[in-house]
Amino acid sequence: MPGTTIVVTSFYICPTNKKKVVLVGSSINERDQMLFISTDEGSSFQRQSIAFTPDTLVFHPKEEDKLLAYCKEGRVFASTDLGRKWNLLQERVTKDRIFWSLSGVDVDPDLVHMEMQDTSGGYLYVTCLIQNCSDKMVTAQFLGKIDHNSLVVQDDYIFVKVTTGNRTKHYVSYRRTEFVQMRFPKYALPKDVQIVSTDENQVFLALQEWYQSDTYNLYQSDPQGVYYSIVLENVRSTKQPEENVLIDILEVRGIKGVFLANQKTDGKVVTLITYNKGRDWEPLAPPTTDMNGKPVSCKAPDCHLHLHLRWADNPYVSGTVHTKDSAPGLIMGAGNLGSKLVEYKEEMYITSDCGKTWRQVFEEEHHILYLDHGGVIVAIKDTSIPLKILKFSIDEGQTWTVHNFTSTSVFVDGLLSEPGDETLVMTVFGHISYRSDWELVKVDFRQSFPRQCTESDYDSWLLTDLQGEKCIMGQERSFRKRKDTAFCIKGKSYTSALVTKPCQCAERDFNCDYGFERSQKEGDRCFADFWHDPDSPPEDCHLGQTYESTTGYRKVILNACEGGLNKQQSAKQHNCPLLPPRGLWVGIKGQMLAVVPGDDITFIVHQEQGDTSSTKYQVDLGDGVRAIYQNLTVTDEPIQHRYEKPGIYRVTVKAENMAGHDEATMYIQVTAPLQEVHLEVVPIAERNQEVNLSAIVLPTEANLTVFYWWIGDNLQPTLTLQSSLLTRFPETGEVSVTVQASNGRSMVQDTRTVQVYDNFQVIPLSFSRNLDHFNPNIPEWREDIGQVVTKILAKITGVPQESLVTVVKPDLPTTADLYILPLNSKPAKRNLFVDKRIPAIIQAFNDHNVSFVVRGGLQVLVMLADPNAGLIANDSAAAAAETGYHGAAGGPGIWALAVIFLISIIATGSFILYKFKSPWLRTEDAYPPLFFRKLPGSRNVYAQMHNEKEQEMTSPVNHSEDTQHIIQGEEFIDDDLDSQTLGAEPGGGTSRSTPSFSLSVFLLEDERDSASPPRP
């Protein structure tokens, strides 16, 4: 159209045929949209009008004429003739979440993966064929909705994530199989996950954990991409516009297993390199001379080479570090020498032996292009001013030649090479001014070389790491290298790999398995994390199958070592046991607990552990409807229901097999939104003693929340506007406590179980302060730490594990209470201080035997909260006041014990006072005051025991405000005394009448002088 100004907004080059170029343009008023299509590398263009405004074009990875076009309003179009004709595929598609099928994995080359929004506003992962992609023809590949902007299709893997409440779960599909949840270390609690690499049958990803802000931790997976182990902590990240995140990690192309990463520690960024896929990391060695050949003062370990690992915004120029598959060992990057990476320093360095030795080549950053398998290196300065010169090297950067590629300076927009790694032809494209047309300048280096290379023109070089180790990834590898004096073309037939020789397996060939981490002090040793049980069967282990328990080590993927050390050989084969159902959970699809009468409800039953194939599930929907299901959690058979009348319904699911049973309960209100509620309650309580129930609601700023508290089987809840409730449990046994938080139409709930006893003992504990750094302050973490302490203590002392419960308290510093529960089977004869568990437990803590390992082999010591309160001194009331051990009521210990028998004979009106003497009460081996229950606000303690016929409690002293409450006397009194008829005469005689009497045990404190022992 004569007189019409066309604005070109973007251009795209076919990755499989660089002669095919598509420019996207529009009229200056953006009314007319058009493409300019070239099949001769831009020498000529064909104009094609289109009826939409493309935001992004995506070439097919294999078929060069197929294109996808994404528009800002969410529409996607497809073309099979290089953009000449288009058809609408779908609407409501997420930007940058459209992927062509991949050869060798997807069956049909015309398949498209996409993330699209459904009519309800949620997002789905779907696929369709470009020939027909209507709503009826798309196929949902993930059951349920996914998070917005979470679909990633890369090589053999597909990733999505799903957020419920404040927890996000990540899922992966390997080679298009069913999605499974990705397993990170239990307390990684990822805030964000970025995929780094998916080649070589392994996933490398960067995960930002709950405590990180500007760094990520690097993890690697098993071949299926399910189980992940940490390989490097605190990799620097940079936030970009539109919520994009750049991670300072780079895979070095050309030699498998080599990565560069920038680690940020205490504000300082250093560059590290690994040669074995993250198993070992080392800082880069500095060059010995500068670019002028003068010695540099940078010496390890105080000074190293550091590189910027940024990706270029422009896809047609190199980033700050450039590598290529066809040029193994050749790395060029911008950075600096020093103790840390400096942002404004971008000197150029090169290595031709994969990072072992480096040389400085330029003082400023340059864009790099490799031609002829790295035989020619082209460099153009990265600048905002126009240029007309480039530099090139034919001896791996040792010498450089300046070349004028144009007579008129141009602003360089990009560098392109012709298809094929052997090419010596490149194109510089740019513009003379911001209002001028594009300029394309072809540079041909073929005239610089008179002949093709022969075998005599090559030397070989052996790949080693920075320590000189030749066995890398289980093999010795030699590569061809053109001699510096050989001016010849490597050509199309050139291959870089020369000789490969396998090595014997050694420590360096094994990495830590899932659930294990490498010790910071013992670099070759992997420790199990405290939350991981290596011998536990996997979740998909069913009766009749077998599984292998891990040794804590797995061979680095694609490591080629043979024989030698096998860190996995001690792994044991186990038969899958019939496991009882555990972690049973029932919910409603859509996460709603408050619904309108007549709403269709779909119940979801999930079981975290245990056998499912032989488990029966009894479902009671609370309104008289009951059903029995088989394999309910396996078949995903929906439980659909409709409540017609308003009310509160208790829904229960009971799962049972030959090994055990479990039960899940939920309350549904048939009458919008909170995210989550956590019920905080001490799991052990004393009968008829006050217990505080506390609910923590997310988000914390939620208001107008009503709390419903269900205790036991009571269908009538207690309602509060406060997030806590004081209650008592009148009966011993197991009590279920459920809290629901309601805010309009939204409702969330949590359930805990409390064990109620008549008596028990409590020992306050503390931890070495290094545990605080790893404390995310969430209930699940506290439960796991408590279970670990209980398990270790039971193993050391021989005390039955079921009689110990460790409860870790919220907040910092990390502290805990150890509950010592009464044994189920009482001994036939209970003497004074019959419980022998206490001294064994105290001794274990005093000997510093209770410890466990957290990340990196860091040892955490569990201690008594007051290490000086181990023994009682009869002559020191002050020492007693300092003891931290207490009984069920939680009061402090008692400093001395005097046992006095008072027999009151009502008939004679007289009494006899006895002092009970026992070898147990010697000062040097007295028990710590763990057996008494002392309530606050009192001075004296009594233990009273009555005749079975006399239920009324009597006491020879007045009960004033300074009088102690009664303690559990049966813990201290000999059974023989308990069964005697006090008042009976020897030889079977009896008193004149059946007397009423009381037996009292006094614990007295001399108020006159607290430092003096009681009188004899």
XYZ file of C-alpha atoms in Angstrom, residues 762-768 785-786 789-790 793 805-809 813-819 841-842 845 850 861-866 884-886:
37
model
C 6.419 -34.252 82.553
C 10.086 -33.389 81.974
C 10.874 -30.056 80.262
C 13.476 -30.364 77.501
C 15.594 -28.015 75.450
C 17.658 -28.387 72.260
C 21.020 -27.119 71.137
C 10.849 -33.715 65.910
C 8.861 -35.001 68.895
C 13.162 -37.698 70.259
C 10.702 -40.269 71.611
C 14.945 -42.121 73.968
C 5.366 -38.657 74.215
C 7.527 -35.653 73.302
C 5.639 -32.451 72.523
C 7.633 -29.668 70.856
C 6.283 -26.230 71.718
C 13.752 -21.011 71.024
C 12.778 -24.605 70.344
C 11.716 -26.366 73.548
C 9.685 -29.451 74.388
C 7.970 -31.387 77.150
C 8.546 -35.128 77.617
C 5.424 -36.878 78.905
C 15.640 -41.255 81.261
C 17.445 -38.650 83.371
C 19.985 -36.875 79.073
C 19.947 -38.144 73.024
C 21.576 -32.391 71.197
C 18.455 -32.860 73.324
C 18.943 -31.772 76.950
C 17.107 -31.303 80.180
C 15.715 -27.785 80.335
C 17.445 -27.465 83.726
C 11.901 -27.983 86.442
C 10.363 -31.437 86.572
C 6.746 -31.715 87.481
